[in-house]
Short mmCIF file of N, CA and C in Angstrom, two decimals:
data_model
loop_
_atom_site.label_atom_id
_atom_site.label_comp_id
_atom_site.label_asym_id
_atom_site.label_seq_id
_atom_site.Cartn_x
_atom_site.Cartn_y
_atom_site.Cartn_z
N UNK B 1057 -19.71 8.72 -7.17
CA UNK B 1057 -20.51 9.08 -8.33
C UNK B 1057 -20.23 10.54 -8.65
N UNK B 1058 -19.81 10.77 -9.89
CA UNK B 1058 -19.54 12.16 -10.25
C UNK B 1058 -20.83 12.86 -10.67
N UNK B 1059 -20.74 14.17 -10.85
CA UNK B 1059 -21.94 14.95 -11.15
C UNK B 1059 -22.56 14.57 -12.49
N UNK B 1060 -21.75 14.16 -13.48
CA UNK B 1060 -22.31 13.75 -14.77
C UNK B 1060 -23.16 12.48 -14.62
N UNK B 1061 -22.65 11.53 -13.85
CA UNK B 1061 -23.42 10.30 -13.61
C UNK B 1061 -24.72 10.63 -12.88
N UNK B 1062 -24.63 11.50 -11.88
CA UNK B 1062 -25.82 11.88 -11.14
C UNK B 1062 -26.82 12.59 -12.05
N UNK B 1063 -26.34 13.47 -12.90
CA UNK B 1063 -27.23 14.18 -13.83
C UNK B 1063 -27.95 13.20 -14.74
N UNK B 1064 -27.23 12.20 -15.23
CA UNK B 1064 -27.86 11.19 -16.09
C UNK B 1064 -28.94 10.43 -15.31
N UNK B 1065 -28.65 10.09 -14.06
CA UNK B 1065 -29.64 9.38 -13.23
C UNK B 1065 -30.85 10.28 -12.96
N UNK B 1066 -30.62 11.57 -12.76
CA UNK B 1066 -31.73 12.51 -12.53
C UNK B 1066 -32.62 12.61 -13.76
N UNK B 1067 -32.00 12.61 -14.94
CA UNK B 1067 -32.78 12.65 -16.18
C UNK B 1067 -33.54 11.34 -16.39
N UNK B 1068 -32.87 10.21 -16.14
CA UNK B 1068 -33.52 8.91 -16.31
C UNK B 1068 -34.72 8.75 -15.38
N UNK B 1069 -34.60 9.30 -14.18
CA UNK B 1069 -35.69 9.21 -13.21
C UNK B 1069 -36.71 10.34 -13.37
N UNK B 1070 -36.53 11.13 -14.42
CA UNK B 1070 -37.45 12.22 -14.75
C UNK B 1070 -37.63 13.23 -13.62
N UNK B 1071 -36.54 13.47 -12.91
CA UNK B 1071 -36.56 14.46 -11.83
C UNK B 1071 -36.16 15.83 -12.39
N UNK B 1072 -35.17 15.83 -13.27
CA UNK B 1072 -34.71 17.06 -13.90
C UNK B 1072 -34.51 16.83 -15.40
N UNK B 1073 -34.72 17.89 -16.16
CA UNK B 1073 -34.42 17.85 -17.59
C UNK B 1073 -33.01 18.38 -17.80
N UNK B 1074 -32.47 18.16 -18.97
CA UNK B 1074 -31.16 18.70 -19.30
C UNK B 1074 -31.12 20.21 -19.19
N UNK B 1075 -32.20 20.86 -19.61
CA UNK B 1075 -32.26 22.33 -19.53
C UNK B 1075 -32.24 22.81 -18.09
N UNK B 1076 -33.01 22.14 -17.23
CA UNK B 1076 -33.07 22.54 -15.82
C UNK B 1076 -31.71 22.31 -15.15
N UNK B 1077 -31.04 21.22 -15.51
CA UNK B 1077 -29.71 20.94 -14.97
C UNK B 1077 -28.75 22.06 -15.36
N UNK B 1078 -28.80 22.50 -16.61
CA UNK B 1078 -27.92 23.58 -17.08
C UNK B 1078 -28.16 24.86 -16.29
N UNK B 1079 -29.44 25.19 -16.05
CA UNK B 1079 -29.78 26.39 -15.27
C UNK B 1079 -29.23 26.27 -13.85
N UNK B 1080 -29.41 25.11 -13.25
CA UNK B 1080 -28.94 24.90 -11.88
C UNK B 1080 -27.41 24.93 -11.80
N UNK B 1081 -26.74 24.36 -12.79
CA UNK B 1081 -25.28 24.39 -12.80
C UNK B 1081 -24.76 25.82 -12.88
N UNK B 1082 -25.42 26.63 -13.67
CA UNK B 1082 -25.04 28.04 -13.77
C UNK B 1082 -25.25 28.74 -12.43
N UNK B 1083 -26.38 28.46 -11.80
CA UNK B 1083 -26.68 29.03 -10.49
C UNK B 1083 -25.64 28.59 -9.46
N UNK B 1084 -25.26 27.33 -9.50
CA UNK B 1084 -24.25 26.80 -8.56
C UNK B 1084 -22.90 27.50 -8.75
N UNK B 1085 -22.57 27.82 -10.00
CA UNK B 1085 -21.28 28.47 -10.27
C UNK B 1085 -21.20 29.85 -9.63
N UNK B 1086 -22.34 30.44 -9.31
CA UNK B 1086 -22.37 31.77 -8.69
C UNK B 1086 -22.26 31.71 -7.16
N UNK B 1087 -22.38 30.50 -6.62
CA UNK B 1087 -22.31 30.32 -5.17
C UNK B 1087 -20.87 30.49 -4.70
N UNK B 1088 -20.69 31.29 -3.66
CA UNK B 1088 -19.35 31.49 -3.11
C UNK B 1088 -18.99 30.31 -2.22
N UNK B 1089 -17.76 29.90 -2.30
CA UNK B 1089 -17.29 28.79 -1.49
C UNK B 1089 -17.58 27.46 -2.16
N UNK B 1090 -16.83 26.45 -1.76
CA UNK B 1090 -17.01 25.14 -2.37
C UNK B 1090 -18.27 24.44 -1.85
N UNK B 1091 -19.03 23.86 -2.76
CA UNK B 1091 -20.19 23.06 -2.41
C UNK B 1091 -20.32 21.98 -3.50
N UNK B 1092 -20.56 20.77 -3.07
CA UNK B 1092 -20.70 19.70 -4.05
C UNK B 1092 -22.03 19.84 -4.79
N UNK B 1093 -22.11 19.23 -5.93
CA UNK B 1093 -23.34 19.25 -6.72
C UNK B 1093 -24.47 18.62 -5.93
N UNK B 1094 -24.19 17.50 -5.26
CA UNK B 1094 -25.21 16.83 -4.45
C UNK B 1094 -25.72 17.74 -3.34
N UNK B 1095 -24.80 18.35 -2.61
CA UNK B 1095 -25.19 19.24 -1.52
C UNK B 1095 -25.99 20.43 -2.05
N UNK B 1096 -25.59 20.94 -3.20
CA UNK B 1096 -26.30 22.05 -3.81
C UNK B 1096 -27.75 21.66 -4.11
N UNK B 1097 -27.94 20.49 -4.71
CA UNK B 1097 -29.30 20.04 -5.06
C UNK B 1097 -30.17 19.86 -3.81
N UNK B 1098 -29.58 19.33 -2.75
CA UNK B 1098 -30.33 19.15 -1.51
C UNK B 1098 -30.61 20.51 -0.86
N UNK B 1099 -29.61 21.37 -0.84
CA UNK B 1099 -29.77 22.70 -0.26
C UNK B 1099 -30.85 23.51 -0.98
N UNK B 1100 -30.93 23.37 -2.30
CA UNK B 1100 -31.94 24.08 -3.10
C UNK B 1100 -33.29 23.38 -3.06
N UNK B 1101 -33.36 22.27 -2.33
CA UNK B 1101 -34.59 21.49 -2.18
C UNK B 1101 -35.10 20.94 -3.51
N UNK B 1102 -34.16 20.69 -4.42
CA UNK B 1102 -34.50 20.01 -5.67
C UNK B 1102 -34.77 18.54 -5.35
N UNK B 1103 -33.98 18.02 -4.40
CA UNK B 1103 -34.10 16.64 -3.92
C UNK B 1103 -33.98 16.63 -2.41
N UNK B 1104 -34.64 15.70 -1.78
CA UNK B 1104 -34.37 15.48 -0.36
C UNK B 1104 -33.15 14.56 -0.27
N UNK B 1105 -32.56 14.50 0.89
CA UNK B 1105 -31.41 13.63 1.09
C UNK B 1105 -31.79 12.17 0.82
N UNK B 1106 -33.00 11.77 1.23
CA UNK B 1106 -33.46 10.41 0.99
C UNK B 1106 -33.66 10.13 -0.50
N UNK B 1107 -34.21 11.10 -1.23
CA UNK B 1107 -34.39 10.92 -2.68
C UNK B 1107 -33.03 10.78 -3.37
N UNK B 1108 -32.09 11.61 -2.98
CA UNK B 1108 -30.75 11.55 -3.54
C UNK B 1108 -30.13 10.18 -3.28
N UNK B 1109 -30.27 9.69 -2.07
CA UNK B 1109 -29.72 8.38 -1.71
C UNK B 1109 -30.34 7.28 -2.56
N UNK B 1110 -31.64 7.34 -2.74
CA UNK B 1110 -32.35 6.33 -3.52
C UNK B 1110 -31.90 6.35 -4.99
N UNK B 1111 -31.75 7.53 -5.55
CA UNK B 1111 -31.31 7.67 -6.95
C UNK B 1111 -29.88 7.14 -7.11
N UNK B 1112 -29.00 7.54 -6.21
CA UNK B 1112 -27.61 7.07 -6.28
C UNK B 1112 -27.54 5.56 -6.10
N UNK B 1113 -28.31 5.04 -5.17
CA UNK B 1113 -28.32 3.61 -4.91
C UNK B 1113 -28.72 2.84 -6.17
N UNK B 1114 -29.76 3.31 -6.83
CA UNK B 1114 -30.19 2.67 -8.06
C UNK B 1114 -29.17 2.78 -9.17
N UNK B 1115 -28.59 3.95 -9.34
CA UNK B 1115 -27.62 4.19 -10.41
C UNK B 1115 -26.34 3.39 -10.20
N UNK B 1116 -25.92 3.23 -8.95
CA UNK B 1116 -24.69 2.51 -8.65
C UNK B 1116 -24.92 1.01 -8.41
N UNK B 1117 -26.18 0.62 -8.30
CA UNK B 1117 -26.53 -0.77 -7.99
C UNK B 1117 -25.90 -1.21 -6.66
N UNK B 1118 -25.96 -0.31 -5.69
CA UNK B 1118 -25.44 -0.56 -4.35
C UNK B 1118 -26.59 -0.32 -3.37
N UNK B 1119 -26.86 -1.26 -2.46
CA UNK B 1119 -27.96 -1.04 -1.52
C UNK B 1119 -27.66 0.14 -0.58
N UNK B 1120 -28.71 0.83 -0.21
CA UNK B 1120 -28.58 1.96 0.73
C UNK B 1120 -28.95 1.50 2.12
N UNK B 1121 -28.40 2.19 3.11
CA UNK B 1121 -28.70 1.88 4.51
C UNK B 1121 -28.71 3.17 5.32
N UNK B 1122 -29.54 3.18 6.35
CA UNK B 1122 -29.59 4.31 7.27
C UNK B 1122 -29.03 3.84 8.60
N UNK B 1123 -27.89 4.37 9.00
CA UNK B 1123 -27.24 3.93 10.24
C UNK B 1123 -28.03 4.33 11.48
N UNK B 1124 -28.95 5.27 11.34
CA UNK B 1124 -29.75 5.69 12.50
C UNK B 1124 -30.63 4.55 13.00
N UNK B 1125 -30.86 3.56 12.13
CA UNK B 1125 -31.70 2.42 12.50
C UNK B 1125 -30.87 1.18 12.81
N UNK B 1126 -29.57 1.33 12.99
CA UNK B 1126 -28.68 0.20 13.21
C UNK B 1126 -28.01 0.26 14.57
N UNK B 1127 -27.98 -0.87 15.25
CA UNK B 1127 -27.14 -1.01 16.44
C UNK B 1127 -25.74 -1.35 15.93
N UNK B 1128 -24.75 -0.64 16.38
CA UNK B 1128 -23.39 -0.89 15.93
C UNK B 1128 -22.54 -1.27 17.15
N UNK B 1129 -22.05 -2.50 17.16
CA UNK B 1129 -21.19 -2.95 18.26
C UNK B 1129 -19.87 -2.19 18.20
N UNK B 1130 -19.33 -1.89 19.37
CA UNK B 1130 -18.10 -1.10 19.44
C UNK B 1130 -16.94 -1.78 18.73
N UNK B 1131 -16.81 -3.08 18.89
CA UNK B 1131 -15.69 -3.78 18.23
C UNK B 1131 -15.83 -3.72 16.70
N UNK B 1132 -17.05 -3.71 16.20
CA UNK B 1132 -17.29 -3.60 14.76
C UNK B 1132 -16.98 -2.18 14.30
N UNK B 1133 -17.44 -1.19 15.02
CA UNK B 1133 -17.17 0.21 14.68
C UNK B 1133 -15.67 0.45 14.60
N UNK B 1134 -14.93 -0.11 15.54
CA UNK B 1134 -13.49 0.13 15.62
C UNK B 1134 -12.68 -0.62 14.57
N UNK B 1135 -13.33 -1.44 13.75
CA UNK B 1135 -12.61 -2.08 12.64
C UNK B 1135 -12.08 -1.03 11.67
N UNK B 1136 -12.78 0.09 11.59
CA UNK B 1136 -12.31 1.23 10.80
C UNK B 1136 -11.93 2.32 11.80
N UNK B 1137 -10.64 2.62 11.91
CA UNK B 1137 -10.22 3.65 12.87
C UNK B 1137 -10.91 4.99 12.57
N UNK B 1138 -11.18 5.74 13.62
CA UNK B 1138 -11.91 6.99 13.49
C UNK B 1138 -11.31 7.95 12.46
N UNK B 1139 -9.99 8.15 12.43
CA UNK B 1139 -9.45 9.08 11.41
C UNK B 1139 -9.74 8.62 9.98
N UNK B 1140 -9.69 7.31 9.74
CA UNK B 1140 -10.00 6.77 8.42
C UNK B 1140 -11.48 6.97 8.12
N UNK B 1141 -12.33 6.74 9.11
CA UNK B 1141 -13.77 6.91 8.94
C UNK B 1141 -14.10 8.34 8.54
N UNK B 1142 -13.49 9.30 9.21
CA UNK B 1142 -13.74 10.71 8.90
C UNK B 1142 -13.20 11.08 7.51
N UNK B 1143 -11.96 10.73 7.26
CA UNK B 1143 -11.31 11.14 6.02
C UNK B 1143 -11.96 10.50 4.79
N UNK B 1144 -12.32 9.21 4.90
CA UNK B 1144 -12.84 8.49 3.73
C UNK B 1144 -14.34 8.27 3.76
N UNK B 1145 -15.00 8.83 4.77
CA UNK B 1145 -16.46 8.81 4.89
C UNK B 1145 -17.00 7.38 4.81
N UNK B 1146 -16.53 6.56 5.75
CA UNK B 1146 -16.89 5.15 5.79
C UNK B 1146 -17.07 4.70 7.24
N UNK B 1147 -18.07 3.87 7.47
CA UNK B 1147 -18.35 3.32 8.81
C UNK B 1147 -18.54 1.82 8.67
N UNK B 1148 -17.87 1.04 9.51
CA UNK B 1148 -18.17 -0.40 9.56
C UNK B 1148 -19.32 -0.56 10.56
N UNK B 1149 -20.39 -1.22 10.13
CA UNK B 1149 -21.57 -1.29 11.00
C UNK B 1149 -22.00 -2.71 11.34
N UNK B 1150 -21.44 -3.71 10.69
CA UNK B 1150 -21.78 -5.09 10.99
C UNK B 1150 -20.69 -5.99 10.43
N UNK B 1151 -20.66 -7.23 10.91
CA UNK B 1151 -19.73 -8.20 10.34
C UNK B 1151 -20.26 -9.60 10.61
N UNK B 1152 -19.78 -10.53 9.80
CA UNK B 1152 -20.03 -11.93 10.05
C UNK B 1152 -18.67 -12.64 9.97
N UNK B 1153 -18.66 -13.94 9.90
CA UNK B 1153 -17.39 -14.67 9.91
C UNK B 1153 -16.48 -14.31 8.73
N UNK B 1154 -17.10 -13.99 7.60
CA UNK B 1154 -16.32 -13.77 6.39
C UNK B 1154 -16.25 -12.33 5.91
N UNK B 1155 -17.17 -11.47 6.37
CA UNK B 1155 -17.29 -10.14 5.77
C UNK B 1155 -17.48 -9.05 6.80
N UNK B 1156 -17.06 -7.86 6.42
CA UNK B 1156 -17.37 -6.65 7.16
C UNK B 1156 -18.28 -5.82 6.27
N UNK B 1157 -19.31 -5.23 6.86
CA UNK B 1157 -20.30 -4.45 6.13
C UNK B 1157 -19.95 -2.97 6.30
N UNK B 1158 -19.67 -2.33 5.19
CA UNK B 1158 -19.26 -0.92 5.21
C UNK B 1158 -20.35 -0.02 4.66
N UNK B 1159 -20.64 1.04 5.38
CA UNK B 1159 -21.53 2.09 4.92
C UNK B 1159 -20.63 3.22 4.43
N UNK B 1160 -20.79 3.58 3.15
CA UNK B 1160 -19.87 4.53 2.54
C UNK B 1160 -20.63 5.63 1.78
N UNK B 1161 -20.10 6.82 1.82
CA UNK B 1161 -20.63 7.90 0.99
C UNK B 1161 -20.21 7.68 -0.47
N UNK B 1162 -19.03 7.07 -0.65
CA UNK B 1162 -18.52 6.80 -1.99
C UNK B 1162 -18.18 5.31 -2.11
N UNK B 1163 -19.16 4.48 -2.43
CA UNK B 1163 -18.88 3.04 -2.52
C UNK B 1163 -17.95 2.67 -3.67
N UNK B 1164 -17.64 3.61 -4.54
CA UNK B 1164 -16.70 3.37 -5.63
C UNK B 1164 -15.25 3.61 -5.20
N UNK B 1165 -15.01 3.95 -3.95
CA UNK B 1165 -13.66 4.21 -3.42
C UNK B 1165 -12.97 2.87 -3.16
N UNK B 1166 -12.36 2.34 -4.23
CA UNK B 1166 -11.73 1.02 -4.15
C UNK B 1166 -10.51 1.01 -3.24
N UNK B 1167 -9.78 2.10 -3.17
CA UNK B 1167 -8.59 2.18 -2.34
C UNK B 1167 -8.95 2.00 -0.86
N UNK B 1168 -9.99 2.66 -0.41
CA UNK B 1168 -10.42 2.53 0.99
C UNK B 1168 -10.93 1.13 1.26
N UNK B 1169 -11.71 0.59 0.34
CA UNK B 1169 -12.23 -0.77 0.52
C UNK B 1169 -11.08 -1.78 0.62
N UNK B 1170 -10.07 -1.65 -0.24
CA UNK B 1170 -8.93 -2.57 -0.21
C UNK B 1170 -8.13 -2.41 1.08
N UNK B 1171 -7.96 -1.18 1.55
CA UNK B 1171 -7.24 -0.94 2.80
C UNK B 1171 -7.95 -1.66 3.95
N UNK B 1172 -9.26 -1.52 4.03
CA UNK B 1172 -10.02 -2.14 5.13
C UNK B 1172 -10.01 -3.66 4.98
N UNK B 1173 -10.07 -4.15 3.77
CA UNK B 1173 -10.01 -5.59 3.54
C UNK B 1173 -8.68 -6.15 4.04
N UNK B 1174 -7.58 -5.48 3.72
CA UNK B 1174 -6.25 -5.92 4.19
C UNK B 1174 -6.14 -5.81 5.70
N UNK B 1175 -6.65 -4.73 6.26
CA UNK B 1175 -6.55 -4.50 7.70
C UNK B 1175 -7.35 -5.53 8.50
N UNK B 1176 -8.54 -5.88 8.00
CA UNK B 1176 -9.42 -6.78 8.75
C UNK B 1176 -9.28 -8.25 8.34
N UNK B 1177 -8.80 -8.49 7.13
CA UNK B 1177 -8.74 -9.85 6.62
C UNK B 1177 -10.13 -10.39 6.24
N UNK B 1178 -11.11 -9.50 6.14
CA UNK B 1178 -12.47 -9.89 5.82
C UNK B 1178 -12.87 -9.35 4.44
N UNK B 1179 -13.84 -10.03 3.82
CA UNK B 1179 -14.41 -9.53 2.58
C UNK B 1179 -15.20 -8.27 2.88
N UNK B 1180 -15.41 -7.46 1.88
CA UNK B 1180 -16.12 -6.19 2.04
C UNK B 1180 -17.49 -6.27 1.38
N UNK B 1181 -18.52 -5.90 2.13
CA UNK B 1181 -19.86 -5.72 1.57
C UNK B 1181 -20.19 -4.24 1.74
N UNK B 1182 -20.46 -3.59 0.62
CA UNK B 1182 -20.61 -2.14 0.60
C UNK B 1182 -22.06 -1.71 0.54
N UNK B 1183 -22.37 -0.67 1.31
CA UNK B 1183 -23.69 -0.04 1.32
C UNK B 1183 -23.49 1.46 1.17
N UNK B 1184 -24.47 2.11 0.59
CA UNK B 1184 -24.44 3.55 0.38
C UNK B 1184 -25.17 4.24 1.54
N UNK B 1185 -24.62 5.35 2.02
CA UNK B 1185 -25.27 6.11 3.09
C UNK B 1185 -25.36 7.58 2.72
N UNK B 1186 -26.27 8.25 3.40
CA UNK B 1186 -26.43 9.70 3.23
C UNK B 1186 -25.46 10.44 4.15
N UNK B 1187 -25.33 11.73 3.94
CA UNK B 1187 -24.45 12.55 4.77
C UNK B 1187 -24.92 12.55 6.23
N UNK B 1188 -26.21 12.66 6.47
CA UNK B 1188 -26.69 12.67 7.86
C UNK B 1188 -26.49 11.31 8.52
N UNK B 1189 -26.61 10.24 7.76
CA UNK B 1189 -26.37 8.91 8.30
C UNK B 1189 -24.89 8.74 8.65
N UNK B 1190 -24.02 9.25 7.79
CA UNK B 1190 -22.58 9.21 8.08
C UNK B 1190 -22.28 9.99 9.35
N UNK B 1191 -22.84 11.19 9.47
CA UNK B 1191 -22.61 12.01 10.66
C UNK B 1191 -23.07 11.28 11.92
N UNK B 1192 -24.21 10.60 11.82
CA UNK B 1192 -24.71 9.81 12.95
C UNK B 1192 -23.71 8.72 13.30
N UNK B 1193 -23.22 8.00 12.29
CA UNK B 1193 -22.25 6.93 12.53
C UNK B 1193 -20.96 7.45 13.12
N UNK B 1194 -20.48 8.58 12.63
CA UNK B 1194 -19.25 9.16 13.18
C UNK B 1194 -19.44 9.58 14.63
N UNK B 1195 -20.66 9.98 14.96
CA UNK B 1195 -20.97 10.34 16.34
C UNK B 1195 -20.86 9.16 17.30
N UNK B 1196 -20.97 7.95 16.78
CA UNK B 1196 -20.83 6.75 17.61
C UNK B 1196 -19.43 6.64 18.20
N UNK B 1197 -18.43 7.13 17.46
CA UNK B 1197 -17.06 7.12 17.99
C UNK B 1197 -16.98 7.97 19.24
N UNK B 1198 -17.62 9.14 19.22
CA UNK B 1198 -17.56 10.05 20.36
C UNK B 1198 -18.38 9.53 21.53
N UNK B 1199 -19.53 8.94 21.27
CA UNK B 1199 -20.35 8.44 22.36
C UNK B 1199 -19.66 7.27 23.05
N UNK B 1200 -18.91 6.45 22.29
CA UNK B 1200 -18.20 5.35 22.92
C UNK B 1200 -17.03 5.88 23.75
N UNK B 1201 -16.40 6.95 23.30
CA UNK B 1201 -15.32 7.56 24.06
C UNK B 1201 -15.85 8.12 25.38
N UNK B 1202 -17.03 8.75 25.32
CA UNK B 1202 -17.63 9.27 26.55
C UNK B 1202 -17.91 8.14 27.54
N UNK B 1203 -18.39 7.00 27.06
CA UNK B 1203 -18.65 5.85 27.94
C UNK B 1203 -17.37 5.37 28.58
N UNK B 1204 -16.29 5.30 27.79
CA UNK B 1204 -15.00 4.86 28.32
C UNK B 1204 -14.51 5.81 29.41
N UNK B 1205 -14.66 7.10 29.17
CA UNK B 1205 -14.21 8.09 30.16
C UNK B 1205 -15.04 7.97 31.44
N UNK B 1206 -16.35 7.76 31.31
CA UNK B 1206 -17.21 7.62 32.49
C UNK B 1206 -16.81 6.41 33.33
N UNK B 1207 -16.30 5.35 32.68
CA UNK B 1207 -15.88 4.15 33.42
C UNK B 1207 -14.64 4.43 34.27
N UNK B 1208 -13.92 5.50 33.97
CA UNK B 1208 -12.71 5.83 34.72
C UNK B 1208 -13.00 6.62 35.99
N UNK B 1209 -14.24 7.01 36.18
CA UNK B 1209 -14.61 7.83 37.33
C UNK B 1209 -15.73 7.17 38.11
N UNK B 1210 -15.76 7.46 39.42
CA UNK B 1210 -16.83 6.96 40.27
C UNK B 1210 -18.08 7.80 40.03
N UNK B 1211 -19.21 7.37 40.54
CA UNK B 1211 -20.44 8.17 40.37
C UNK B 1211 -20.32 9.59 40.92
N UNK B 1212 -19.42 9.81 41.88
CA UNK B 1212 -19.25 11.16 42.45
C UNK B 1212 -18.28 12.00 41.63
N UNK B 1213 -17.72 11.42 40.56
CA UNK B 1213 -16.81 12.17 39.71
C UNK B 1213 -15.36 12.03 40.09
N UNK B 1214 -15.06 11.23 41.11
CA UNK B 1214 -13.68 11.02 41.53
C UNK B 1214 -13.00 10.01 40.60
N UNK B 1215 -11.74 10.25 40.23
CA UNK B 1215 -11.04 9.28 39.40
C UNK B 1215 -10.84 7.97 40.16
N UNK B 1216 -10.80 6.88 39.44
CA UNK B 1216 -10.57 5.57 40.04
C UNK B 1216 -9.13 5.20 39.75
N UNK B 1217 -8.38 4.81 40.79
CA UNK B 1217 -7.00 4.38 40.58
C UNK B 1217 -7.02 2.98 39.98
N UNK B 1218 -5.86 2.53 39.51
CA UNK B 1218 -5.79 1.21 38.90
C UNK B 1218 -6.14 0.14 39.92
N UNK B 1219 -5.58 0.24 41.13
CA UNK B 1219 -5.88 -0.75 42.17
C UNK B 1219 -7.34 -0.64 42.60
N UNK B 1220 -7.79 0.58 42.80
CA UNK B 1220 -9.16 0.79 43.25
C UNK B 1220 -10.15 0.41 42.17
N UNK B 1221 -9.77 0.63 40.93
CA UNK B 1221 -10.66 0.32 39.81
C UNK B 1221 -11.00 -1.17 39.82
N UNK B 1222 -10.00 -1.98 40.08
CA UNK B 1222 -10.21 -3.43 40.09
C UNK B 1222 -11.19 -3.81 41.20
N UNK B 1223 -11.16 -3.08 42.29
CA UNK B 1223 -12.05 -3.38 43.41
C UNK B 1223 -13.29 -2.51 43.41
N UNK B 1224 -13.40 -1.58 42.48
CA UNK B 1224 -14.57 -0.71 42.40
C UNK B 1224 -14.55 0.41 43.43
N UNK B 1225 -13.37 0.81 43.90
CA UNK B 1225 -13.26 1.87 44.91
C UNK B 1225 -12.81 3.17 44.27
N UNK B 1226 -13.14 4.27 44.91
CA UNK B 1226 -12.65 5.56 44.45
C UNK B 1226 -11.29 5.83 45.08
N UNK B 1227 -10.62 6.88 44.61
CA UNK B 1227 -9.34 7.27 45.18
C UNK B 1227 -9.51 7.58 46.66
N UNK B 1228 -10.60 8.30 47.01
CA UNK B 1228 -10.84 8.64 48.40
C UNK B 1228 -10.94 7.39 49.27
N UNK B 1229 -11.66 6.37 48.79
CA UNK B 1229 -11.78 5.13 49.55
C UNK B 1229 -10.42 4.45 49.73
N UNK B 1230 -9.60 4.49 48.68
CA UNK B 1230 -8.26 3.90 48.76
C UNK B 1230 -7.40 4.63 49.77
N UNK B 1231 -7.50 5.97 49.80
CA UNK B 1231 -6.69 6.76 50.71
C UNK B 1231 -7.11 6.54 52.16
N UNK B 1232 -8.40 6.31 52.40
CA UNK B 1232 -8.89 6.11 53.75
C UNK B 1232 -8.31 4.84 54.37
N UNK B 1233 -7.99 3.87 53.55
CA UNK B 1233 -7.45 2.61 54.05
C UNK B 1233 -5.99 2.74 54.45
N UNK B 1234 -5.30 3.79 54.01
CA UNK B 1234 -3.87 3.93 54.27
C UNK B 1234 -3.61 4.46 55.64
#
């Protein structure tokens, strides 16, 4: 959703007038460094992140979701590789036999949706998410990596060899048998 579409939705929802939008746009132009219009509005406390999500959801006719309230299975999360998730701001959070459910910051990103559809062979069901919800979802990649790393070590912190891993032994236990 571009800033013009958002401005129209803000006016329709009687949150801002055209005059107030013009004043805020001028103020934003004075801000050093790049900042999106959405981030500017949230930063200035014109809207909360939840209000922004609700307005965008209504304007785009796309349901919103908060990933903080979702259990995401690791195999489902990994349907979208982490680099793609970061770059295109998308998280796969559920699936059924025919579809994968995507939480996206930009549900109008047809290229990303088509890429994931081709990669998974599943239909795409799109949901809108907030920036904090996306950050939470992206954090799931790191927490799963930490779990995988912990499985490679014994409770004492010793690495597990391939042979010992199968038997649940540490390297020290394996060496004692030699």
